[in-house]
mmCIF file of C-alpha atoms and ligand atoms in Angstrom:
data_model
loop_
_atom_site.group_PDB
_atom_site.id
_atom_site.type_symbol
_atom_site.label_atom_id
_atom_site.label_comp_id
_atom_site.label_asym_id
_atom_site.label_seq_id
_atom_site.Cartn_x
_atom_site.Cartn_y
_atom_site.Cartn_z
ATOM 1 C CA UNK L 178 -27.314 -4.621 15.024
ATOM 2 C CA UNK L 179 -24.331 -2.479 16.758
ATOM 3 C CA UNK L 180 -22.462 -0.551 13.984
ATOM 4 C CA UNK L 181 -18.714 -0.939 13.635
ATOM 5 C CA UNK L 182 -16.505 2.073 14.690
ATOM 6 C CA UNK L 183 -14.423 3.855 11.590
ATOM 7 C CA UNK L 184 -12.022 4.652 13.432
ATOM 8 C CA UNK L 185 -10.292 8.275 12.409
ATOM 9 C CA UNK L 186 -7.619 8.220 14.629
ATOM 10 C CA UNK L 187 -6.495 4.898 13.544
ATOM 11 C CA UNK L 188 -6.875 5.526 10.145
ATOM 12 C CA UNK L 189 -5.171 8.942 9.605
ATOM 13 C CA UNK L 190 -2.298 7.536 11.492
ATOM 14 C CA UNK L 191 -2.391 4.996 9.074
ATOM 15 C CA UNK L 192 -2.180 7.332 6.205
ATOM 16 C CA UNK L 193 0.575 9.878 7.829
ATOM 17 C CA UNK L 194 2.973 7.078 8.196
ATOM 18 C CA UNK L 195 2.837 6.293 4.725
ATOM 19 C CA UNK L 196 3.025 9.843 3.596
ATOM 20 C CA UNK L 197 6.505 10.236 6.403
ATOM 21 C CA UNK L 198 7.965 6.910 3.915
ATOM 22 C CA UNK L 199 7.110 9.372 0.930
ATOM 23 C CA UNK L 200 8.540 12.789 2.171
ATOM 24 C CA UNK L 201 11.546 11.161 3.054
ATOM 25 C CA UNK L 202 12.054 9.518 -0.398
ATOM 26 C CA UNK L 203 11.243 12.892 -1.777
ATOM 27 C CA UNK L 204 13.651 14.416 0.049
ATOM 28 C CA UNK L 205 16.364 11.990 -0.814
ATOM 29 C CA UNK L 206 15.423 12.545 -4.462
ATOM 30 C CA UNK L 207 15.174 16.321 -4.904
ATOM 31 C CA UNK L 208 17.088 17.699 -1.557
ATOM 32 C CA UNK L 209 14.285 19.217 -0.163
ATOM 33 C CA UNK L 210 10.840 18.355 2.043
ATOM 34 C CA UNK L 211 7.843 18.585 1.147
ATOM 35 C CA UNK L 212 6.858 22.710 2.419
ATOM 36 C CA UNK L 213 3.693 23.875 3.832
ATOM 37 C CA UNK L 214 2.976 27.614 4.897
ATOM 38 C CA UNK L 215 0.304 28.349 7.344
ATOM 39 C CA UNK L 216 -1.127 31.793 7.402
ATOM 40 C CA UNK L 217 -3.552 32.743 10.526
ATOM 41 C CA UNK L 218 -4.863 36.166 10.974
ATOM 42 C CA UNK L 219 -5.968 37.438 14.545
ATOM 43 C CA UNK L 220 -6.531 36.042 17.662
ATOM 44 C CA UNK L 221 -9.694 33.375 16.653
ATOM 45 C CA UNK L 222 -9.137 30.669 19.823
ATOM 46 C CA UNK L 223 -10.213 27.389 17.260
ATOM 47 C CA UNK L 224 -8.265 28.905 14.287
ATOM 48 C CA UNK L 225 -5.382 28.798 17.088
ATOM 49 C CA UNK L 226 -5.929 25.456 17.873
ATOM 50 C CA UNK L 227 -6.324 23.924 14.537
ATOM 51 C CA UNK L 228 -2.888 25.755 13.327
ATOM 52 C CA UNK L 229 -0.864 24.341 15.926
ATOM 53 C CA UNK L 230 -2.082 20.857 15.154
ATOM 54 C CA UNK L 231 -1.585 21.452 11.522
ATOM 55 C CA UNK L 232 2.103 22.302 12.015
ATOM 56 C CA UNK L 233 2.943 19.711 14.381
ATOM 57 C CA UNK L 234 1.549 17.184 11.969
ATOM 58 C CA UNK L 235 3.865 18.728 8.945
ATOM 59 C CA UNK L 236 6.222 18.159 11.321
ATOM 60 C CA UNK L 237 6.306 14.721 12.402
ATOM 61 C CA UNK L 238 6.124 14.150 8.975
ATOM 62 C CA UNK L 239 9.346 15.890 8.097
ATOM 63 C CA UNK L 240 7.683 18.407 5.876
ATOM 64 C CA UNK L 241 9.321 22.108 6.407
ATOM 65 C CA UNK L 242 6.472 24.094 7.925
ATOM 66 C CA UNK L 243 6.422 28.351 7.837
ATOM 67 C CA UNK L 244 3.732 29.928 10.271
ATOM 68 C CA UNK L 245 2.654 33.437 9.129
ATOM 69 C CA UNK L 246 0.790 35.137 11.670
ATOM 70 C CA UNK L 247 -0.664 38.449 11.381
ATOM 71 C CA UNK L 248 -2.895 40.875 13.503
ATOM 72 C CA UNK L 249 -6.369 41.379 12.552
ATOM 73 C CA UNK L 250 -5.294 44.722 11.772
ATOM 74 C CA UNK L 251 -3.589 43.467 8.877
ATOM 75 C CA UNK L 252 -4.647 45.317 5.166
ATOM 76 C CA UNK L 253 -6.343 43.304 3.124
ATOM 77 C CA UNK L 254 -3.567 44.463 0.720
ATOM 78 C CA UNK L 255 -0.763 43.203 3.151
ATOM 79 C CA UNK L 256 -2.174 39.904 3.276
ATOM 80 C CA UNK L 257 -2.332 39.424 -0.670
ATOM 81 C CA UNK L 258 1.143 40.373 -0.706
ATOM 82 C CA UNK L 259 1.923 37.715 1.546
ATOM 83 C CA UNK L 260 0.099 35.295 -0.612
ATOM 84 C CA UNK L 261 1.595 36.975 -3.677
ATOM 85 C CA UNK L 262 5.294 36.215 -2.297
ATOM 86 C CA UNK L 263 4.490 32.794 -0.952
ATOM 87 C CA UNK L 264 3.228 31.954 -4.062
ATOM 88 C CA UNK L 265 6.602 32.991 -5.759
ATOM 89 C CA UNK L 266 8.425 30.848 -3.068
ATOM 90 C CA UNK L 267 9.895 27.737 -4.971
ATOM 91 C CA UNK L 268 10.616 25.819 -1.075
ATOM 92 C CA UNK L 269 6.324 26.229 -0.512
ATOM 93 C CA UNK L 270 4.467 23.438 -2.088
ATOM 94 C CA UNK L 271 1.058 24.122 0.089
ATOM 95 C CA UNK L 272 -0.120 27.343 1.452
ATOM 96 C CA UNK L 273 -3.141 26.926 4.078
ATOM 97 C CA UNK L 274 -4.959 30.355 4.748
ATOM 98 C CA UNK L 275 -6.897 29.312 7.742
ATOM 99 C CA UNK L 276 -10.286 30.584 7.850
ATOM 100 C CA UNK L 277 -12.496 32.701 9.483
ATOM 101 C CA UNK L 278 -10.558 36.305 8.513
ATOM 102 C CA UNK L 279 -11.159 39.202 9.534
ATOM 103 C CA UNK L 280 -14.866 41.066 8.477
ATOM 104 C CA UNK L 281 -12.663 43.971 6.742
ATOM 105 C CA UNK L 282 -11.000 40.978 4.585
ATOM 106 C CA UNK L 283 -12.752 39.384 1.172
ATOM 107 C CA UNK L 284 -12.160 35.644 2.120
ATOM 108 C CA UNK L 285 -13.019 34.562 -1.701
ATOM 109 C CA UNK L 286 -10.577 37.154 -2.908
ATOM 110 C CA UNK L 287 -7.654 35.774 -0.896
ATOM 111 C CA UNK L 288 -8.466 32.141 -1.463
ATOM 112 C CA UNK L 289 -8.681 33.008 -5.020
ATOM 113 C CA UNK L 290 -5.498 34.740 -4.978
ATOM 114 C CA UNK L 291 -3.161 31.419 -4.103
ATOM 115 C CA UNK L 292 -1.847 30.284 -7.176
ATOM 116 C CA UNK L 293 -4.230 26.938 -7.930
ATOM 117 C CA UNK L 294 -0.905 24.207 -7.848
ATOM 118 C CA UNK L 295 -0.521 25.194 -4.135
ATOM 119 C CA UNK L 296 -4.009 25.400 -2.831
ATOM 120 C CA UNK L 297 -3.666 21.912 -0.417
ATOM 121 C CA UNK L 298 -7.256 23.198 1.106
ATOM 122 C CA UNK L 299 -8.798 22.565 -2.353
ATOM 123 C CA UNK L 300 -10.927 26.066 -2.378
ATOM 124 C CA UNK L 301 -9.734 27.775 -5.047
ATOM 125 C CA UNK L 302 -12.373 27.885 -8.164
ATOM 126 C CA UNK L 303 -10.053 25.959 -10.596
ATOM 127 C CA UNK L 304 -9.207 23.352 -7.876
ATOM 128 C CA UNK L 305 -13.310 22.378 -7.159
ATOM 129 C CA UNK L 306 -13.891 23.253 -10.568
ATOM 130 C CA UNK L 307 -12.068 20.142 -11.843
ATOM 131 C CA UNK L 308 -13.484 18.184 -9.037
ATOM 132 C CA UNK L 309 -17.326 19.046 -10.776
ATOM 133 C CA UNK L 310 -15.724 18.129 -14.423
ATOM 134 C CA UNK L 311 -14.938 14.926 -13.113
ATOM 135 C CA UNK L 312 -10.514 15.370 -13.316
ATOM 136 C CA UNK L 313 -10.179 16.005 -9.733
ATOM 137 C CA UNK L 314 -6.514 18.102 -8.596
ATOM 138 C CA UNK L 315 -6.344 19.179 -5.182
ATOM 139 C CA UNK L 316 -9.732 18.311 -3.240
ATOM 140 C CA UNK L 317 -10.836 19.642 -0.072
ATOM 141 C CA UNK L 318 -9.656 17.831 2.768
ATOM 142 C CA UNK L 319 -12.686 17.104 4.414
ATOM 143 C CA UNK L 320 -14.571 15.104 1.657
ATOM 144 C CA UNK L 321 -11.554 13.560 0.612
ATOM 145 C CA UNK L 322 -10.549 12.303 4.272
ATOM 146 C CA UNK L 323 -14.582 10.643 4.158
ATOM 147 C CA UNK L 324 -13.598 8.793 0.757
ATOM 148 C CA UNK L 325 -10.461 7.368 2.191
ATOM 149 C CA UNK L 326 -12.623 6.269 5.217
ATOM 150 C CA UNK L 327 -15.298 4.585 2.896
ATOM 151 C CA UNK L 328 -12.361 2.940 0.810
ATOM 152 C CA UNK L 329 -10.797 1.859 4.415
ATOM 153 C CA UNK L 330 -13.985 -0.420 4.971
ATOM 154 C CA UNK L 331 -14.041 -1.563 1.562
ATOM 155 C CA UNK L 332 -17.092 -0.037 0.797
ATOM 156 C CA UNK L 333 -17.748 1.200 -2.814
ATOM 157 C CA UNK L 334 -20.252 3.375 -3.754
ATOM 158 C CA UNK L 335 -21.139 2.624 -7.006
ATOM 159 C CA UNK L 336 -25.287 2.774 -7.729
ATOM 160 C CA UNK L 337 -25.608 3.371 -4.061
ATOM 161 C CA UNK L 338 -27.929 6.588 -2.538
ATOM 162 C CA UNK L 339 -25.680 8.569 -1.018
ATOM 163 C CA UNK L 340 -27.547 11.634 0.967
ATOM 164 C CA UNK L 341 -25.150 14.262 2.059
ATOM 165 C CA UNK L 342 -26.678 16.748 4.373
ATOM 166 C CA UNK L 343 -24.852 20.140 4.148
ATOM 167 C CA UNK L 344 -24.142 22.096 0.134
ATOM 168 C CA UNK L 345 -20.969 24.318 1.449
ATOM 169 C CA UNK L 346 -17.974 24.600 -0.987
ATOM 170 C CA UNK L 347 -15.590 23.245 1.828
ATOM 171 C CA UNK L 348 -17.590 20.344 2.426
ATOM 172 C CA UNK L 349 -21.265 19.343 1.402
ATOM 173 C CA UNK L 350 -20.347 20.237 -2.590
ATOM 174 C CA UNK L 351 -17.309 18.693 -2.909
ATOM 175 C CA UNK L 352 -18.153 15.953 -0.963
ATOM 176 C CA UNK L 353 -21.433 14.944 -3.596
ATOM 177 C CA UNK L 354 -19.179 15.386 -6.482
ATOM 178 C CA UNK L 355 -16.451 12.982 -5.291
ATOM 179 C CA UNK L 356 -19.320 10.577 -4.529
ATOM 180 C CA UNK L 357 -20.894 11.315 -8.040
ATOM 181 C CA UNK L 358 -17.292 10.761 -9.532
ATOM 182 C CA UNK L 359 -17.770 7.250 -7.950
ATOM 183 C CA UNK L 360 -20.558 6.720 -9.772
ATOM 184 C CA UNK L 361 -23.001 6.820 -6.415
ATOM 185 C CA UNK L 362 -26.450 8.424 -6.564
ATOM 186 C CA UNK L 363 -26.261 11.594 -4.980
ATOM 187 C CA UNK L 364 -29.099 13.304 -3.023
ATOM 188 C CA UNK L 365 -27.583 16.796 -1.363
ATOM 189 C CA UNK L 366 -29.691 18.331 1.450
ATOM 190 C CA UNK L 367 -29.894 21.867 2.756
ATOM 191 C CA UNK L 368 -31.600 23.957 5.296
ATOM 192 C CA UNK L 369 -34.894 23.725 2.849
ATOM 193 C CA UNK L 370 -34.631 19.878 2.490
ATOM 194 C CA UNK L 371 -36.847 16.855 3.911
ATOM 195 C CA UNK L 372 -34.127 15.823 5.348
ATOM 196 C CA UNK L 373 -35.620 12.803 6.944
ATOM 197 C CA UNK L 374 -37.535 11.317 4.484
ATOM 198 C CA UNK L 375 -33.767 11.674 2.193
ATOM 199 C CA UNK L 376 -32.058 10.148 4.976
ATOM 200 C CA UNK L 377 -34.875 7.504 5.188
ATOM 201 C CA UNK L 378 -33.711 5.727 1.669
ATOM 202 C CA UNK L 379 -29.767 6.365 2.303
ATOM 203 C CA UNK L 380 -27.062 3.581 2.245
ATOM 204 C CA UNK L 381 -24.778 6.314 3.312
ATOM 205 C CA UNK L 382 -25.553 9.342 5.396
ATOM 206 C CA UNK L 383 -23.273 12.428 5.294
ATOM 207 C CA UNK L 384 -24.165 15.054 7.774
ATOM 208 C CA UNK L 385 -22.003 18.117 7.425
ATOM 209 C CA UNK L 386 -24.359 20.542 8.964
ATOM 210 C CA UNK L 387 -22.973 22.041 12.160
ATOM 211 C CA UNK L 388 -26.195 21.266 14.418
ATOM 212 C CA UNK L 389 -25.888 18.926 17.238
ATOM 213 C CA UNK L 390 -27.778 15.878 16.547
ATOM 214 C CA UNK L 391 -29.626 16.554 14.135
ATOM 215 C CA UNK L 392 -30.068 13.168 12.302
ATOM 216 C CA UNK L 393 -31.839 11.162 14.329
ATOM 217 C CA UNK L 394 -30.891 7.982 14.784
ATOM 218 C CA UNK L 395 -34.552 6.090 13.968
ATOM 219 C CA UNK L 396 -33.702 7.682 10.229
ATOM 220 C CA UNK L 397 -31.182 5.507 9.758
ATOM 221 C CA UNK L 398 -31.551 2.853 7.109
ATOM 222 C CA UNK L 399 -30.658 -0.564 9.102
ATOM 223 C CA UNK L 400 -27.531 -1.457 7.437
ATOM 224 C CA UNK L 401 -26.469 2.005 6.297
ATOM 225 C CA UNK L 402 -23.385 3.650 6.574
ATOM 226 C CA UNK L 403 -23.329 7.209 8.774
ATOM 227 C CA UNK L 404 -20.634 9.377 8.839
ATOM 228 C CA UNK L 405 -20.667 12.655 10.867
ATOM 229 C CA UNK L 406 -18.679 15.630 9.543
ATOM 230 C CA UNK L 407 -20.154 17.853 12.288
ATOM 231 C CA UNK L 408 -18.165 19.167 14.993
ATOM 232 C CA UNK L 409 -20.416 21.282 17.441
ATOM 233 C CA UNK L 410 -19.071 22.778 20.900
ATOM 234 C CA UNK L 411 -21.764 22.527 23.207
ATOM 235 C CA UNK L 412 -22.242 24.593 26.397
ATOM 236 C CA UNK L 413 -20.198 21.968 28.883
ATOM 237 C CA UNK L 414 -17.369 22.331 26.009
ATOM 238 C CA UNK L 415 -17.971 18.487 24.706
ATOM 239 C CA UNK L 416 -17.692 18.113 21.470
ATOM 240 C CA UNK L 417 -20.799 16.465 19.678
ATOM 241 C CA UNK L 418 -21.423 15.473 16.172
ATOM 242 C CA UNK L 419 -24.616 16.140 13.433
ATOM 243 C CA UNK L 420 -25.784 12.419 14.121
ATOM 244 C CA UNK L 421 -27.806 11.071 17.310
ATOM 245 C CA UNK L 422 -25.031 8.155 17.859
ATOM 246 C CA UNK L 423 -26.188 6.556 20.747
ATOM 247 C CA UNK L 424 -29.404 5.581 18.987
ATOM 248 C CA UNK L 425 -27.631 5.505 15.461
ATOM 249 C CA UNK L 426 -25.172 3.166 16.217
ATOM 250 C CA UNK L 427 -27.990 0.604 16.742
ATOM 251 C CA UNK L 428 -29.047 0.665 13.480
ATOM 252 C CA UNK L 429 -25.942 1.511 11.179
ATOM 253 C CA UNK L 430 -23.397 -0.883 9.853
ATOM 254 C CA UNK L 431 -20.735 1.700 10.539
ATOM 255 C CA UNK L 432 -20.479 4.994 12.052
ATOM 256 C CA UNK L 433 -17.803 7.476 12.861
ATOM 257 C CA UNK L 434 -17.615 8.890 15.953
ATOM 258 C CA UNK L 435 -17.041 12.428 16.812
ATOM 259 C CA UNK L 436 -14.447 12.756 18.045
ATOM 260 C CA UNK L 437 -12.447 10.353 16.632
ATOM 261 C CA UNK L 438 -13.908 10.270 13.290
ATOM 262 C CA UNK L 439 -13.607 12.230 10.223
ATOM 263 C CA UNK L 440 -11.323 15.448 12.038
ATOM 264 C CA UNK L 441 -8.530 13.489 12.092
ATOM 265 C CA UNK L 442 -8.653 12.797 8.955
ATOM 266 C CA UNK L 443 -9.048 16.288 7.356
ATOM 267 C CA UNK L 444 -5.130 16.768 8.768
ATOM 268 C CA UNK L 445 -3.904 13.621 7.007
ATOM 269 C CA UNK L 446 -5.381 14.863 3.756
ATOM 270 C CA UNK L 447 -4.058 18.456 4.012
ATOM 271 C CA UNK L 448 -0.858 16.068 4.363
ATOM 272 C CA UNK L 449 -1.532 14.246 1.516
ATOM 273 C CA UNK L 450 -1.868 17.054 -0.308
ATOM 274 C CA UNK L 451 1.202 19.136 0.187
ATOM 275 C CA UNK L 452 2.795 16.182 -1.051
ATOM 276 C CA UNK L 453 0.883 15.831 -3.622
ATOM 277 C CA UNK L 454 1.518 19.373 -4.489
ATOM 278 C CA UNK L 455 4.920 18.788 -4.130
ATOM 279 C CA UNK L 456 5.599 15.929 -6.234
ATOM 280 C CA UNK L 457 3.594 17.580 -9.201
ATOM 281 C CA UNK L 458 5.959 20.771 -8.756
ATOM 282 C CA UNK L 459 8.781 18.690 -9.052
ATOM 283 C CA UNK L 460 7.609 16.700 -11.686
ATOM 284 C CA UNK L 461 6.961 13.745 -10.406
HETATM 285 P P1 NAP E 680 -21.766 25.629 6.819
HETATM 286 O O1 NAP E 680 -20.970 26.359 5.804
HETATM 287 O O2 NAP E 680 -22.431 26.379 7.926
HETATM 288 O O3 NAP E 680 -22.889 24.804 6.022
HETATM 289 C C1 NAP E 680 -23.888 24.122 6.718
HETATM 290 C C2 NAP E 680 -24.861 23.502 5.738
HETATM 291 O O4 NAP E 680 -25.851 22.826 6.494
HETATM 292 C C3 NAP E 680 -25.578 24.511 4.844
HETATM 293 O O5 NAP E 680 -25.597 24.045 3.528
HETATM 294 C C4 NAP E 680 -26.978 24.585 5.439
HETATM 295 O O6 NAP E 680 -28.011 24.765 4.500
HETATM 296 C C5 NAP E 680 -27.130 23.192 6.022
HETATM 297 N N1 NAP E 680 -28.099 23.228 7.112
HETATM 298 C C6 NAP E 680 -28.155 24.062 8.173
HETATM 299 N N2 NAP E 680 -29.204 23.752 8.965
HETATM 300 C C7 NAP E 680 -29.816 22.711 8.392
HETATM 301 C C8 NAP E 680 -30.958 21.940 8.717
HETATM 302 N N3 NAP E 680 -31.675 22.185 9.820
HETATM 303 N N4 NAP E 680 -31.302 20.930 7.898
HETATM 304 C C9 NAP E 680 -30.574 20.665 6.794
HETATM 305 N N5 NAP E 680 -29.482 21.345 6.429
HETATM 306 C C10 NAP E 680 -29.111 22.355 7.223
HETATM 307 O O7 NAP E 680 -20.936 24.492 7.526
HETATM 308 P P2 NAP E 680 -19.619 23.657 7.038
HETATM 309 O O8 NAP E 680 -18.445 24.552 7.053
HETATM 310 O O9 NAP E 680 -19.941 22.858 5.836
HETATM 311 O O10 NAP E 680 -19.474 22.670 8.289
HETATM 312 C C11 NAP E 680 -20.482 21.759 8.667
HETATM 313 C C12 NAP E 680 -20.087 21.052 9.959
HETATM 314 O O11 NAP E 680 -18.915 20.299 9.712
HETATM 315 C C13 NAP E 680 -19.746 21.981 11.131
HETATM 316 O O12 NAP E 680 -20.115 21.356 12.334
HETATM 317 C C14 NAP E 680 -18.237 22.073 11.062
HETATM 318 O O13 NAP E 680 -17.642 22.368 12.305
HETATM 319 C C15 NAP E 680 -17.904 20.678 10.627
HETATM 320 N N6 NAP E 680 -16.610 20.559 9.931
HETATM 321 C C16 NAP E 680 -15.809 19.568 10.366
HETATM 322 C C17 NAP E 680 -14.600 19.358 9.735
HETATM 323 C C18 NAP E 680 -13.741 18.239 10.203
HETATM 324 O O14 NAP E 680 -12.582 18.205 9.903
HETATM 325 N N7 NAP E 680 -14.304 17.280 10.930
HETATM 326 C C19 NAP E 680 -14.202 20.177 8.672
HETATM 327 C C20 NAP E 680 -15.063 21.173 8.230
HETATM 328 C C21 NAP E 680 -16.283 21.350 8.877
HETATM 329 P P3 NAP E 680 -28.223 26.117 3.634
HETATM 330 O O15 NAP E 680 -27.158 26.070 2.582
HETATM 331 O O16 NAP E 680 -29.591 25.988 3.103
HETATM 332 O O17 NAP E 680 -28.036 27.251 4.590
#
């Protein structure tokens, strides 16, 4: 068997144009787009990267898009001011503090600082909070980019083993509880875990790890579904995922690719959100 490609690309393209149809009847509606502040701190080359592409997706969209970039000189008390008065900005529906900051800068603090009805990353306690009580808000991105994928193929869930590799707030946690939420059997592996044996039993395979190849592709159920969270730089600068996908593929059903797969998807749900955000501030 040759797994079928989810494609990621496809897909959040897919997704954005609907979400362009929505800003634009919000706009209509309420005089406004939908508003999304971006707030990098430093010089960090990926952080860079992922910004840009972050605005120039609230962009096409028509969303109104503020960059805030600071030096990584910046106070830790200048930066919650920033948050503080973004937060207090009625035009912002989404405020995005991309991540890594600075050493000199409590990450948890800030995060936890953004006021919970504009947190379109889905990290702040109350956000994942309700995700674990089962009345999801705002999720992360990430896991909620992989459940639009598994809804894409028609694929539910339900009584299924689900092994997600990976227990990180941004992605391995709230990724089990969305799956747990849909009623799947959750197994959630971590640097300590059998990891083969779980994957072994697994109708779907989540790897959010951040080790090239990892999950080799003989663990795959035959039949299962794999998708790779992992994006890993190697030396030549390629990009490779958590999965062995050459060898994977054989066995799978489907498979995302990296890239291609679940990256461009994380944009598409920080999209998603801000309007989401957005219509719940203006009552919609
Ligand atoms: P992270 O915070 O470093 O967490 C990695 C997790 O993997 C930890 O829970 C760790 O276990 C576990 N782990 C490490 N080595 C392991 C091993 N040998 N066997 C089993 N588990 C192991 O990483 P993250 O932020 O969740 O990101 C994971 C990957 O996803 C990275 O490649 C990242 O670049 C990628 N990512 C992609 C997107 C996207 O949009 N595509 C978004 C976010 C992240 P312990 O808890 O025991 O240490």
């Amino acid at each position: 068997m040759t797994a079928q490609i989810i494609d990621g690309k496809a897909l959040s393209a897919k997704v954005k144009a609907g979400l362009k149809v929505e800003a634009a009847a919000l706009h209509a509606k309420y005089g406004r787009a939908p508003g999304i502040a971006v707030v990098r701190v430093g010089e960090d080359p990926a952080s860079k990267v992922y910004v840009t592409s972050k605005e120039k997706t609230a962009i096409e969209l028509g969303f109104a898009s503020s960059h805030h970039h600071l030096s990584d000189t910046v106070t830790q008390a200048e930066l919650l001011a920033l948050v503080a008065k973004l937060n207090a900005d009625d035009t912002v529906d989404g405020i995005l503090v991309q991540l890594p900051l600075p050493k000199h800068i409590d990450s948890t603090l800030v995060l936890e600082t953004i006021d919970p009805a504009k947190d379109v990353d889905g990290f702040h306690a109350v956000n994942a909070g309700h995700l674990f009580q089962g009345r999801p808000t705002l999720v992360a991105c990430t896991p909620f980019g992989v459940m639009r994928m598994l809804e894409e193929i028609g694929f539910n869930v339900a009584g299924k083993n689900c092994c997600v590799i990976g227990r990180s707030n941004i992605v391995g946690r709230p990724m089990a509880m969305l799956l747990l939420n849909a009623s799947a059997t959750v197994t959630i592996c971590h640097s300590k875990s059998d990891v083969a044996a779980e994957v072994r039993r697994a109708d779907v395979v989540i790897a959010a790890v951040g080790v090239s190849k990892l999950v080799k592709g003989e663990w795959i159920k035959p039949g299962a579904i794999v998708i790779d969270v992992g994006m890993n730089r190697g030396a030549d600068g390629k990009l490779s995922g958590d999965v062995e996908f050459e060898t994977a593929k054989e066995r799978a059903a489907w498979i995302t690719p990296v890239p291609g797969g679940v990256g461009p998807m994380t944009i598409a749900m920080l999209m998603s959100n801000t309007l989401l955000a957005a219509k719940a501030r203006l009552g919609r």
